[in-house]
Tab-separated table of C-alpha atoms and ligand atoms in Angstrom:
chain	number	residue	atom	x	y	z
A	1	UNK	CA	74.554	113.109	92.072
A	2	UNK	CA	76.702	112.916	95.218
A	3	UNK	CA	80.491	112.939	95.005
A	4	UNK	CA	81.621	109.361	95.642
A	5	UNK	CA	84.752	108.599	97.659
A	6	UNK	CA	86.107	105.072	98.187
A	7	UNK	CA	88.519	103.922	100.911
A	8	UNK	CA	90.527	100.794	100.073
A	9	UNK	CA	92.682	98.411	102.134
A	10	UNK	CA	93.506	94.707	101.928
A	11	UNK	CA	90.836	93.014	104.028
A	12	UNK	CA	88.226	95.805	104.232
A	13	UNK	CA	87.758	94.953	107.910
A	14	UNK	CA	90.362	97.049	109.780
A	15	UNK	CA	91.612	100.262	108.128
A	16	UNK	CA	89.241	101.202	105.303
A	17	UNK	CA	86.056	100.751	107.405
A	18	UNK	CA	87.542	103.235	109.904
A	19	UNK	CA	88.491	105.622	107.106
A	20	UNK	CA	84.965	105.346	105.677
A	21	UNK	CA	83.322	106.020	109.042
A	22	UNK	CA	85.601	108.922	109.904
A	23	UNK	CA	85.339	110.730	106.562
A	24	UNK	CA	81.573	110.167	106.344
A	25	UNK	CA	81.246	111.820	109.761
A	26	UNK	CA	82.952	114.946	108.421
A	27	UNK	CA	81.012	115.464	105.178
A	28	UNK	CA	77.357	116.292	104.465
A	29	UNK	CA	75.501	113.135	103.375
A	30	UNK	CA	73.413	114.913	100.731
A	31	UNK	CA	76.528	115.827	98.810
A	32	UNK	CA	79.068	113.082	99.549
A	33	UNK	CA	78.868	109.294	99.576
A	34	UNK	CA	81.775	107.549	101.341
A	35	UNK	CA	82.327	103.812	100.944
A	36	UNK	CA	85.081	101.203	101.358
A	37	UNK	CA	86.363	97.998	99.758
A	38	UNK	CA	89.233	95.528	100.014
A	39	UNK	CA	91.571	94.072	97.412
A	40	UNK	CA	91.372	90.666	99.150
A	41	UNK	CA	88.244	88.499	99.088
A	42	UNK	CA	88.495	86.810	102.542
A	43	UNK	CA	86.094	89.033	104.453
A	44	UNK	CA	83.467	89.826	101.818
A	45	UNK	CA	80.078	90.209	103.500
A	46	UNK	CA	81.574	90.389	106.995
A	47	UNK	CA	81.295	93.278	109.447
A	48	UNK	CA	84.500	95.158	110.362
A	49	UNK	CA	86.976	93.656	112.847
A	50	UNK	CA	85.711	94.001	116.450
A	51	UNK	CA	88.768	96.056	117.338
A	52	UNK	CA	87.991	98.617	114.605
A	53	UNK	CA	84.374	98.745	115.756
A	54	UNK	CA	85.531	99.396	119.342
A	55	UNK	CA	88.053	102.096	118.383
A	56	UNK	CA	85.414	103.854	116.265
A	57	UNK	CA	82.830	103.555	119.047
A	58	UNK	CA	85.212	105.102	121.587
A	59	UNK	CA	85.377	108.069	119.220
A	60	UNK	CA	81.632	108.339	118.716
A	61	UNK	CA	81.499	106.705	115.272
A	62	UNK	CA	79.459	103.620	114.422
A	63	UNK	CA	80.853	101.311	111.723
A	64	UNK	CA	79.249	98.025	112.819
A	65	UNK	CA	76.709	98.052	109.968
A	66	UNK	CA	79.371	98.053	107.261
A	67	UNK	CA	79.864	94.917	105.152
A	68	UNK	CA	83.108	93.881	103.485
A	69	UNK	CA	83.253	94.045	99.721
A	70	UNK	CA	85.825	93.300	97.058
A	71	UNK	CA	87.382	96.084	94.993
A	72	UNK	CA	86.288	95.773	91.343
A	73	UNK	CA	87.601	97.527	88.241
A	74	UNK	CA	84.121	98.981	87.648
A	75	UNK	CA	84.711	101.102	90.772
A	76	UNK	CA	87.027	103.341	88.750
A	77	UNK	CA	83.947	104.582	86.898
A	78	UNK	CA	81.679	104.589	89.910
A	79	UNK	CA	83.865	106.594	92.313
A	80	UNK	CA	85.342	110.078	91.940
A	81	UNK	CA	88.197	109.586	94.419
A	82	UNK	CA	89.867	106.385	95.608
A	83	UNK	CA	92.065	106.503	98.720
A	84	UNK	CA	94.302	103.521	99.472
A	85	UNK	CA	95.823	102.783	102.886
A	86	UNK	CA	99.272	101.521	101.868
A	87	UNK	CA	101.671	101.143	98.970
A	88	UNK	CA	100.716	97.526	98.401
A	89	UNK	CA	97.033	98.511	98.084
A	90	UNK	CA	98.158	101.258	95.704
A	91	UNK	CA	99.959	98.776	93.425
A	92	UNK	CA	97.019	96.339	93.508
A	93	UNK	CA	94.461	99.019	92.658
A	94	UNK	CA	96.609	100.717	89.993
A	95	UNK	CA	97.190	97.347	88.308
A	96	UNK	CA	93.424	97.113	87.728
A	97	UNK	CA	93.027	100.635	86.315
A	98	UNK	CA	91.738	100.667	82.724
A	99	UNK	CA	93.373	103.967	81.754
A	100	UNK	CA	95.287	107.039	82.908
A	101	UNK	CA	92.143	108.879	84.004
A	102	UNK	CA	91.317	105.998	86.356
A	103	UNK	CA	94.851	106.005	87.793
A	104	UNK	CA	94.557	109.728	88.539
A	105	UNK	CA	91.679	108.993	90.935
A	106	UNK	CA	93.898	106.889	93.206
A	107	UNK	CA	95.838	108.438	96.085
A	108	UNK	CA	97.694	107.094	99.102
A	109	UNK	CA	95.663	108.487	102.001
A	110	UNK	CA	98.623	109.689	104.099
A	111	UNK	CA	99.950	111.625	101.099
A	112	UNK	CA	97.273	114.130	102.134
A	113	UNK	CA	99.328	114.765	105.295
A	114	UNK	CA	102.841	114.023	104.006
A	115	UNK	CA	102.775	114.804	100.271
A	116	UNK	CA	105.079	112.638	98.194
A	117	UNK	CA	106.445	110.689	101.177
A	118	UNK	CA	104.491	107.519	100.415
A	119	UNK	CA	103.756	106.733	104.071
A	120	UNK	CA	101.641	103.624	104.791
A	121	UNK	CA	98.799	103.334	107.283
A	122	UNK	CA	100.177	100.256	109.089
A	123	UNK	CA	98.033	97.128	108.936
A	124	UNK	CA	96.851	96.518	112.537
A	125	UNK	CA	95.296	93.088	111.795
A	126	UNK	CA	98.001	91.106	113.607
A	127	UNK	CA	98.382	93.769	116.298
A	128	UNK	CA	96.555	94.771	119.472
A	129	UNK	CA	93.816	97.272	120.326
A	130	UNK	CA	96.248	100.170	120.765
A	131	UNK	CA	97.426	99.672	117.174
A	132	UNK	CA	93.843	100.256	116.051
A	133	UNK	CA	93.711	103.422	118.174
A	134	UNK	CA	96.899	104.650	116.479
A	135	UNK	CA	95.424	103.930	113.055
A	136	UNK	CA	92.312	105.862	114.071
A	137	UNK	CA	94.404	108.909	114.989
A	138	UNK	CA	96.249	108.873	111.650
A	139	UNK	CA	93.019	108.477	109.687
A	140	UNK	CA	91.287	111.159	111.729
A	141	UNK	CA	93.988	113.646	110.798
A	142	UNK	CA	94.059	112.602	107.138
A	143	UNK	CA	90.264	112.738	106.880
A	144	UNK	CA	90.215	116.225	108.359
A	145	UNK	CA	92.458	117.361	105.509
A	146	UNK	CA	90.431	115.420	102.941
A	147	UNK	CA	87.124	116.843	104.187
A	148	UNK	CA	88.451	120.401	104.006
A	149	UNK	CA	89.802	119.760	100.506
A	150	UNK	CA	86.586	118.166	99.233
A	151	UNK	CA	84.332	120.851	100.684
A	152	UNK	CA	86.466	123.493	98.970
A	153	UNK	CA	86.800	121.594	95.683
A	154	UNK	CA	83.080	121.003	95.306
A	155	UNK	CA	81.805	124.197	96.941
A	156	UNK	CA	80.769	125.796	93.655
A	157	UNK	CA	78.885	122.782	92.305
B	1	4NP	P1	92.849	95.616	106.590
B	1	4NP	O1	93.564	94.505	107.497
B	1	4NP	O2	93.467	95.506	105.224
B	1	4NP	O3	93.175	96.898	107.262
B	1	4NP	O4	91.372	95.286	106.611
B	1	4NP	C1	93.587	93.154	107.135
B	1	4NP	C2	92.547	92.329	107.520
B	1	4NP	C3	92.557	90.983	107.193
B	1	4NP	C4	93.624	90.482	106.457
B	1	4NP	C5	94.659	91.319	106.069
B	1	4NP	C6	94.634	92.649	106.401
B	1	4NP	N1	93.664	89.104	106.135
B	1	4NP	O5	94.669	88.663	105.558
B	1	4NP	O6	92.683	88.387	106.382
């Protein structure tokens, strides 16, 4: 069984698809499954925002085949780790957690870089292309740390 990691944002079209693509590119597919979802329903079934697709493409990562999906409470069982992009996503996801064990799976993604500082990945949806590039850089750095941590954590299994 692969280790399952979920990236969560609001729309599942800007930030979490990038996070999914970046982390997946850093982990072996046989051992890790990386996915993403949104807490809002508006873009279910849609591909990522064109600006996220472009930013990813410029960095050699293809995310155009992803499809938006809604975060469900059953995901707490399905996934081993759930990374959220901002504090609002954190509150939304935690409010759906069935128990303490489920809550423990949820982490603000930039806490991997700035532990305990509760820094948000800014929502670029109403911004311009360069905002997506900035988000990519933040997620690239965070995913580097996550990949190292996961490879170490699961190296004996
Ligand atoms: P995301 O950005 O959460 O990074 O995917 C958003 C995309 C769409 C909306 C909000 C945020 N929206 O309200 O439609």
